[in-house]
mmCIF file of C-alpha atoms in Angstrom:
data_model
loop_
_atom_site.group_PDB
_atom_site.id
_atom_site.type_symbol
_atom_site.label_atom_id
_atom_site.label_comp_id
_atom_site.label_asym_id
_atom_site.label_seq_id
_atom_site.Cartn_x
_atom_site.Cartn_y
_atom_site.Cartn_z
ATOM 1 C CA MET A 20 120.992 47.472 328.695
ATOM 2 C CA VAL A 21 120.112 48.544 325.173
ATOM 3 C CA GLY A 22 121.040 51.798 323.534
ATOM 4 C CA ALA A 23 118.100 54.164 323.613
ATOM 5 C CA GLY A 24 119.260 56.206 320.669
ATOM 6 C CA HIS A 25 117.980 53.840 318.001
ATOM 7 C CA ARG A 26 114.447 54.551 316.891
ATOM 8 C CA HIS A 27 112.927 51.797 314.830
ATOM 9 C CA GLN A 28 111.102 52.638 311.608
ATOM 10 C CA LEU A 29 107.989 50.773 312.748
ATOM 11 C CA TYR A 30 107.620 52.850 315.906
ATOM 12 C CA LEU A 31 105.269 55.826 315.692
ATOM 13 C CA PRO A 32 105.916 58.238 318.595
ATOM 14 C CA GLY A 33 102.806 59.296 320.436
ATOM 15 C CA ASP A 34 101.132 59.764 323.790
ATOM 16 C CA SER A 35 97.913 57.810 323.343
ATOM 17 C CA ALA A 36 96.367 55.476 325.905
ATOM 18 C CA VAL A 37 97.781 52.525 323.960
ATOM 19 C CA HIS A 38 101.279 54.031 323.879
ATOM 20 C CA ARG A 39 101.214 54.454 327.660
ATOM 21 C CA LEU A 40 100.329 50.831 328.419
ATOM 22 C CA PRO A 41 103.223 48.769 329.844
ATOM 23 C CA PRO A 42 104.892 46.585 327.182
ATOM 24 C CA GLN A 43 104.247 43.300 328.992
ATOM 25 C CA CYS A 44 100.511 44.018 328.916
ATOM 26 C CA LYS A 45 100.529 44.723 325.184
ATOM 27 C CA LEU A 46 102.686 41.690 324.409
ATOM 28 C CA LEU A 47 100.363 39.329 326.262
ATOM 29 C CA ALA A 48 97.300 40.992 324.711
ATOM 30 C CA VAL A 49 98.602 40.588 321.138
ATOM 31 C CA PHE A 50 99.712 37.005 321.755
ATOM 32 C CA SER A 51 96.342 36.066 323.282
ATOM 33 C CA PHE A 52 94.450 37.804 320.482
ATOM 34 C CA ALA A 53 96.466 35.888 317.885
ATOM 35 C CA LEU A 54 95.658 32.587 319.611
ATOM 36 C CA VAL A 55 91.939 33.381 319.559
ATOM 37 C CA VAL A 56 92.090 34.325 315.864
ATOM 38 C CA VAL A 57 93.887 31.085 314.982
ATOM 39 C CA ALA A 58 91.335 29.050 316.942
ATOM 40 C CA THR A 59 88.382 30.613 315.101
ATOM 41 C CA PRO A 60 86.743 28.294 312.537
ATOM 42 C CA ARG A 61 87.403 29.469 308.996
ATOM 43 C CA GLU A 62 83.699 29.351 308.125
ATOM 44 C CA ARG A 63 82.846 32.122 310.631
ATOM 45 C CA PHE A 64 83.224 35.100 308.301
ATOM 46 C CA TRP A 65 81.377 37.428 310.664
ATOM 47 C CA ALA A 66 83.825 36.647 313.490
ATOM 48 C CA PHE A 67 86.801 37.734 311.400
ATOM 49 C CA ALA A 68 84.927 40.910 310.463
ATOM 50 C CA VAL A 69 84.414 41.661 314.164
ATOM 51 C CA TYR A 70 88.117 41.061 314.861
ATOM 52 C CA ALA A 71 88.988 43.522 312.090
ATOM 53 C CA VAL A 72 86.650 46.148 313.568
ATOM 54 C CA MET A 73 88.291 45.645 316.962
ATOM 55 C CA LEU A 74 91.740 46.275 315.483
ATOM 56 C CA VAL A 75 90.470 49.390 313.710
ATOM 57 C CA ALA A 76 89.184 50.632 317.074
ATOM 58 C CA VAL A 77 92.613 50.021 318.647
ATOM 59 C CA ALA A 78 94.293 51.875 315.755
ATOM 60 C CA LEU A 79 91.952 54.844 316.246
ATOM 61 C CA LEU A 80 92.577 54.831 319.989
ATOM 62 C CA ALA A 81 96.336 54.701 319.374
ATOM 63 C CA ARG A 82 96.098 57.404 316.676
ATOM 64 C CA VAL A 83 97.867 55.184 314.143
ATOM 65 C CA PRO A 84 96.836 56.297 310.607
ATOM 66 C CA LEU A 85 95.399 53.662 308.263
ATOM 67 C CA PRO A 86 97.934 54.446 305.461
ATOM 68 C CA TYR A 87 100.727 53.849 307.983
ATOM 69 C CA VAL A 88 99.384 50.363 308.715
ATOM 70 C CA LEU A 89 98.724 49.529 305.056
ATOM 71 C CA ARG A 90 102.266 50.448 303.991
ATOM 72 C CA ARG A 91 103.740 48.121 306.580
ATOM 73 C CA MET A 92 101.501 45.237 305.608
ATOM 74 C CA VAL A 93 103.812 44.625 302.641
ATOM 75 C CA ILE A 94 105.535 42.107 304.914
ATOM 76 C CA GLU A 95 102.499 39.885 304.385
ATOM 77 C CA LEU A 96 103.082 39.657 300.620
ATOM 78 C CA PRO A 97 104.665 36.137 300.702
ATOM 79 C CA PHE A 98 101.587 34.808 302.528
ATOM 80 C CA VAL A 99 99.321 36.459 299.961
ATOM 81 C CA LEU A 100 101.200 34.930 297.027
ATOM 82 C CA PHE A 101 101.161 31.515 298.663
ATOM 83 C CA ALA A 102 97.446 31.798 299.412
ATOM 84 C CA PHE A 103 96.668 32.637 295.773
ATOM 85 C CA LEU A 104 98.579 29.564 294.612
ATOM 86 C CA ILE A 105 96.772 27.108 296.879
ATOM 87 C CA PRO A 106 93.418 27.073 294.995
ATOM 88 C CA VAL A 107 95.244 26.608 291.691
ATOM 89 C CA ILE A 108 97.365 23.628 292.743
ATOM 90 C CA GLY A 109 94.884 22.206 295.270
ATOM 91 C CA MET A 110 93.257 18.813 294.798
ATOM 92 C CA GLY A 111 89.691 17.588 295.263
ATOM 93 C CA GLU A 112 86.438 19.189 294.200
ATOM 94 C CA ARG A 113 86.819 22.031 291.677
ATOM 95 C CA THR A 114 84.805 25.142 290.985
ATOM 96 C CA THR A 115 85.042 27.860 288.348
ATOM 97 C CA VAL A 116 85.860 31.428 289.414
ATOM 98 C CA LEU A 117 86.359 34.089 286.707
ATOM 99 C CA GLY A 118 87.012 31.358 284.172
ATOM 100 C CA LEU A 119 89.613 29.591 286.329
ATOM 101 C CA SER A 120 89.216 26.068 287.664
ATOM 102 C CA LEU A 121 90.014 26.261 291.374
ATOM 103 C CA SER A 122 90.024 23.770 294.222
ATOM 104 C CA VAL A 123 87.183 24.292 296.698
ATOM 105 C CA GLU A 124 89.303 23.106 299.604
ATOM 106 C CA GLY A 125 92.140 25.282 298.314
ATOM 107 C CA LEU A 126 89.874 28.335 298.356
ATOM 108 C CA TRP A 127 88.957 27.621 301.969
ATOM 109 C CA ALA A 128 92.630 27.160 302.867
ATOM 110 C CA ALA A 129 93.581 30.396 301.090
ATOM 111 C CA TRP A 130 90.866 32.330 302.930
ATOM 112 C CA ASN A 131 91.951 30.787 306.233
ATOM 113 C CA ILE A 132 95.573 31.826 305.712
ATOM 114 C CA LEU A 133 94.780 35.318 304.441
ATOM 115 C CA ALA A 134 92.233 36.176 307.133
ATOM 116 C CA LYS A 135 94.258 34.938 310.094
ATOM 117 C CA ALA A 136 97.633 36.130 308.817
ATOM 118 C CA THR A 137 96.272 39.594 308.046
ATOM 119 C CA LEU A 138 94.740 40.016 311.484
ATOM 120 C CA GLY A 139 97.932 38.786 313.146
ATOM 121 C CA VAL A 140 100.114 41.090 311.065
ATOM 122 C CA VAL A 141 97.922 44.135 311.785
ATOM 123 C CA ALA A 142 97.959 43.385 315.519
ATOM 124 C CA SER A 143 101.761 43.101 315.418
ATOM 125 C CA ILE A 144 102.074 46.352 313.450
ATOM 126 C CA LEU A 145 99.967 48.160 316.051
ATOM 127 C CA LEU A 146 102.155 46.722 318.804
ATOM 128 C CA ALA A 147 105.335 47.874 317.032
ATOM 129 C CA ALA A 148 103.821 51.274 316.209
ATOM 130 C CA THR A 149 102.982 51.993 319.849
ATOM 131 C CA THR A 150 105.982 50.406 321.588
ATOM 132 C CA GLU A 151 109.684 50.982 321.045
ATOM 133 C CA PRO A 152 111.600 47.774 320.251
ATOM 134 C CA ARG A 153 113.835 48.043 323.296
ATOM 135 C CA VAL A 154 110.763 48.501 325.486
ATOM 136 C CA ILE A 155 109.142 45.426 323.915
ATOM 137 C CA LEU A 156 112.196 43.433 324.983
ATOM 138 C CA LEU A 157 111.904 44.820 328.500
ATOM 139 C CA GLY A 158 108.294 43.661 328.481
ATOM 140 C CA ALA A 159 109.386 40.210 327.341
ATOM 141 C CA GLN A 160 111.827 40.170 330.234
ATOM 142 C CA ARG A 161 109.004 41.079 332.618
ATOM 143 C CA LEU A 162 106.958 38.177 331.261
ATOM 144 C CA ARG A 163 109.810 35.837 332.247
ATOM 145 C CA LEU A 164 110.718 34.777 328.734
ATOM 146 C CA PRO A 165 113.995 32.801 328.572
ATOM 147 C CA SER A 166 116.708 35.242 329.591
ATOM 148 C CA LEU A 167 119.189 34.048 326.953
ATOM 149 C CA LEU A 168 116.713 34.619 324.111
ATOM 150 C CA VAL A 169 115.876 38.097 325.385
ATOM 151 C CA GLN A 170 119.560 38.995 325.647
ATOM 152 C CA ILE A 171 120.254 37.764 322.103
ATOM 153 C CA ALA A 172 117.358 39.868 320.802
ATOM 154 C CA MET A 173 118.639 42.887 322.753
ATOM 155 C CA PHE A 174 122.095 42.648 321.199
ATOM 156 C CA MET A 175 120.627 42.075 317.733
ATOM 157 C CA LEU A 176 118.597 45.258 318.128
ATOM 158 C CA ARG A 177 121.524 47.220 319.545
ATOM 159 C CA TYR A 178 124.100 46.225 316.929
ATOM 160 C CA LEU A 179 121.952 45.852 313.812
ATOM 161 C CA ASP A 180 122.493 49.500 312.894
ATOM 162 C CA VAL A 181 126.223 49.105 313.548
ATOM 163 C CA ILE A 182 126.480 46.152 311.141
ATOM 164 C CA LEU A 183 124.385 47.949 308.505
ATOM 165 C CA ASP A 184 126.640 51.001 308.773
ATOM 166 C CA GLU A 185 129.650 48.734 308.312
ATOM 167 C CA MET A 186 128.045 47.265 305.178
ATOM 168 C CA ARG A 187 127.418 50.750 303.799
ATOM 169 C CA ARG A 188 131.030 51.792 304.415
ATOM 170 C CA MET A 189 132.303 48.677 302.647
ATOM 171 C CA LYS A 190 129.994 49.380 299.697
ATOM 172 C CA VAL A 191 131.239 52.968 299.462
ATOM 173 C CA ALA A 192 134.834 51.731 299.627
ATOM 174 C CA ARG A 193 134.229 49.281 296.756
ATOM 175 C CA GLU A 194 132.501 51.889 294.608
ATOM 176 C CA SER A 195 135.220 54.476 295.287
ATOM 177 C CA ARG A 196 137.652 52.014 293.693
ATOM 178 C CA GLY A 197 135.497 51.698 290.592
ATOM 179 C CA PHE A 198 133.716 48.450 291.474
ATOM 180 C CA GLU A 199 130.077 48.008 290.464
ATOM 181 C CA ALA A 200 128.286 44.657 290.630
ATOM 182 C CA ARG A 201 126.768 44.079 287.210
ATOM 183 C CA ASN A 202 126.697 40.302 286.668
ATOM 184 C CA PHE A 203 127.528 36.903 288.157
ATOM 185 C CA ARG A 204 131.274 37.401 287.630
ATOM 186 C CA HIS A 205 131.263 39.883 290.495
ATOM 187 C CA ILE A 206 129.801 37.414 293.005
ATOM 188 C CA PRO A 207 133.272 36.401 294.352
ATOM 189 C CA VAL A 208 133.952 40.042 295.303
ATOM 190 C CA ILE A 209 130.628 40.303 297.138
ATOM 191 C CA ALA A 210 131.317 36.962 298.829
ATOM 192 C CA ARG A 211 134.718 38.153 300.077
ATOM 193 C CA SER A 212 133.077 41.325 301.400
ATOM 194 C CA ALA A 213 130.493 39.243 303.234
ATOM 195 C CA GLY A 214 133.258 37.104 304.725
ATOM 196 C CA ALA A 215 135.144 40.178 305.875
ATOM 197 C CA LEU A 216 131.961 41.593 307.400
ATOM 198 C CA PHE A 217 131.369 38.338 309.291
ATOM 199 C CA ILE A 218 134.919 38.335 310.685
ATOM 200 C CA ARG A 219 134.625 41.963 311.774
ATOM 201 C CA SER A 220 131.271 41.287 313.426
ATOM 202 C CA TYR A 221 132.649 38.216 315.208
ATOM 203 C CA GLU A 222 135.660 40.141 316.484
ATOM 204 C CA ARG A 223 133.409 42.994 317.618
ATOM 205 C CA GLY A 224 131.271 40.488 319.510
ATOM 206 C CA GLU A 225 134.350 39.103 321.235
ATOM 207 C CA ARG A 226 135.447 42.591 322.291
ATOM 208 C CA VAL A 227 131.970 43.456 323.588
ATOM 209 C CA HIS A 228 131.788 40.176 325.531
ATOM 210 C CA LEU A 229 135.197 40.766 327.146
ATOM 211 C CA ALA A 230 134.161 44.320 328.016
ATOM 212 C CA MET A 231 130.989 42.996 329.647
ATOM 213 C CA LEU A 232 132.927 40.403 331.664
ATOM 214 C CA SER A 233 135.333 43.083 332.869
ATOM 215 C CA ARG A 234 132.305 45.006 334.160
ATOM 216 C CA GLY A 235 130.920 42.083 336.158
ATOM 217 C CA TYR A 236 128.611 40.359 333.646
ATOM 218 C CA SER A 237 127.659 36.906 334.947
ATOM 219 C CA GLY A 238 125.006 35.731 332.485
ATOM 220 C CA GLN A 239 122.206 38.079 333.540
ATOM 221 C CA MET A 240 121.621 41.580 332.218
ATOM 222 C CA PRO A 241 121.033 44.184 334.940
ATOM 223 C CA ILE A 242 117.532 45.626 335.074
ATOM 224 C CA ILE A 243 117.958 49.386 335.218
ATOM 225 C CA GLY A 244 114.300 50.334 335.501
ATOM 226 C CA GLU A 245 111.365 48.158 336.477
ATOM 227 C CA ILE A 246 108.236 48.506 334.343
ATOM 228 C CA SER A 247 105.298 47.621 336.537
ATOM 229 C CA ALA A 248 101.669 47.365 335.492
ATOM 230 C CA SER A 249 98.570 48.064 337.533
ATOM 231 C CA ALA A 250 95.423 45.953 337.509
ATOM 232 C CA LYS A 251 93.686 48.719 335.538
ATOM 233 C CA GLN A 252 96.377 48.634 332.861
ATOM 234 C CA TRP A 253 96.203 44.856 332.619
ATOM 235 C CA GLY A 254 92.433 45.083 332.273
ATOM 236 C CA ALA A 255 92.659 47.717 329.540
ATOM 237 C CA ALA A 256 95.223 45.716 327.547
ATOM 238 C CA LEU A 257 93.470 42.367 327.914
ATOM 239 C CA ALA A 258 90.107 43.828 326.865
ATOM 240 C CA LEU A 259 91.028 43.067 323.234
ATOM 241 C CA PRO A 260 91.658 39.312 323.633
ATOM 242 C CA ILE A 261 88.778 38.950 326.100
ATOM 243 C CA LEU A 262 86.324 40.474 323.622
ATOM 244 C CA ALA A 263 87.814 38.305 320.876
ATOM 245 C CA LEU A 264 87.356 35.261 323.091
ATOM 246 C CA ALA A 265 83.709 36.186 323.596
ATOM 247 C CA VAL A 266 83.291 36.389 319.807
ATOM 248 C CA LEU A 267 84.961 32.987 319.471
ATOM 249 C CA GLY A 268 82.561 31.546 322.031
ATOM 250 C CA LEU A 269 79.580 32.813 320.052
ATOM 251 C CA SER A 270 80.997 31.371 316.815
ATOM 252 C CA LEU A 271 81.426 27.836 318.161
#
């Protein structure tokens, strides 16, 4: 199905109880937890604090270091910048914070985005840190996600490193001929390289597709190994969203 030799940078090898859970259980747990977080009223500060404590407990159980999680939260930076802009450009009632005139509704909106996005990002980081990407896709397949989408994601994962290696070789080839992009005049050269990379990738895709057809591919990827989950494993994984749901019930 998918090459097993590609280890993603987000994955942290380990043998914790969280690592051993089947991927479909963890996927459903993270998705359900995210839904509960989104449904929580923004005024319930204590509920978000409890959610954060729950994620810290999962991180400790999975033996995922806090610095590891913090470094990978950089992906949230666009949300943070957007959240900081909302109170400044927001309309309605204003209040003064550190000498700045800010929108009250904008402050609430910024808090809502930051709190919920941060919790969702941390939950996703923990999922990626304890589950290999190819295994996550197998879990998605077990959850009966659309087969075509799962296959596209599988091939993206499998051939991403191949395309990146091709880009690096093209860059080395340009630099070995004395080319160095310094200003806008060099954009046409980069554009031609991008076009060549696209054509090569397209042709590679055609060859891979023909190779698959010659080996009996009929629209469905073969499942080499079934990943089953016991009731105990489902219960352990769903403990997180169930506890979060109980917190949500108390906050309403």
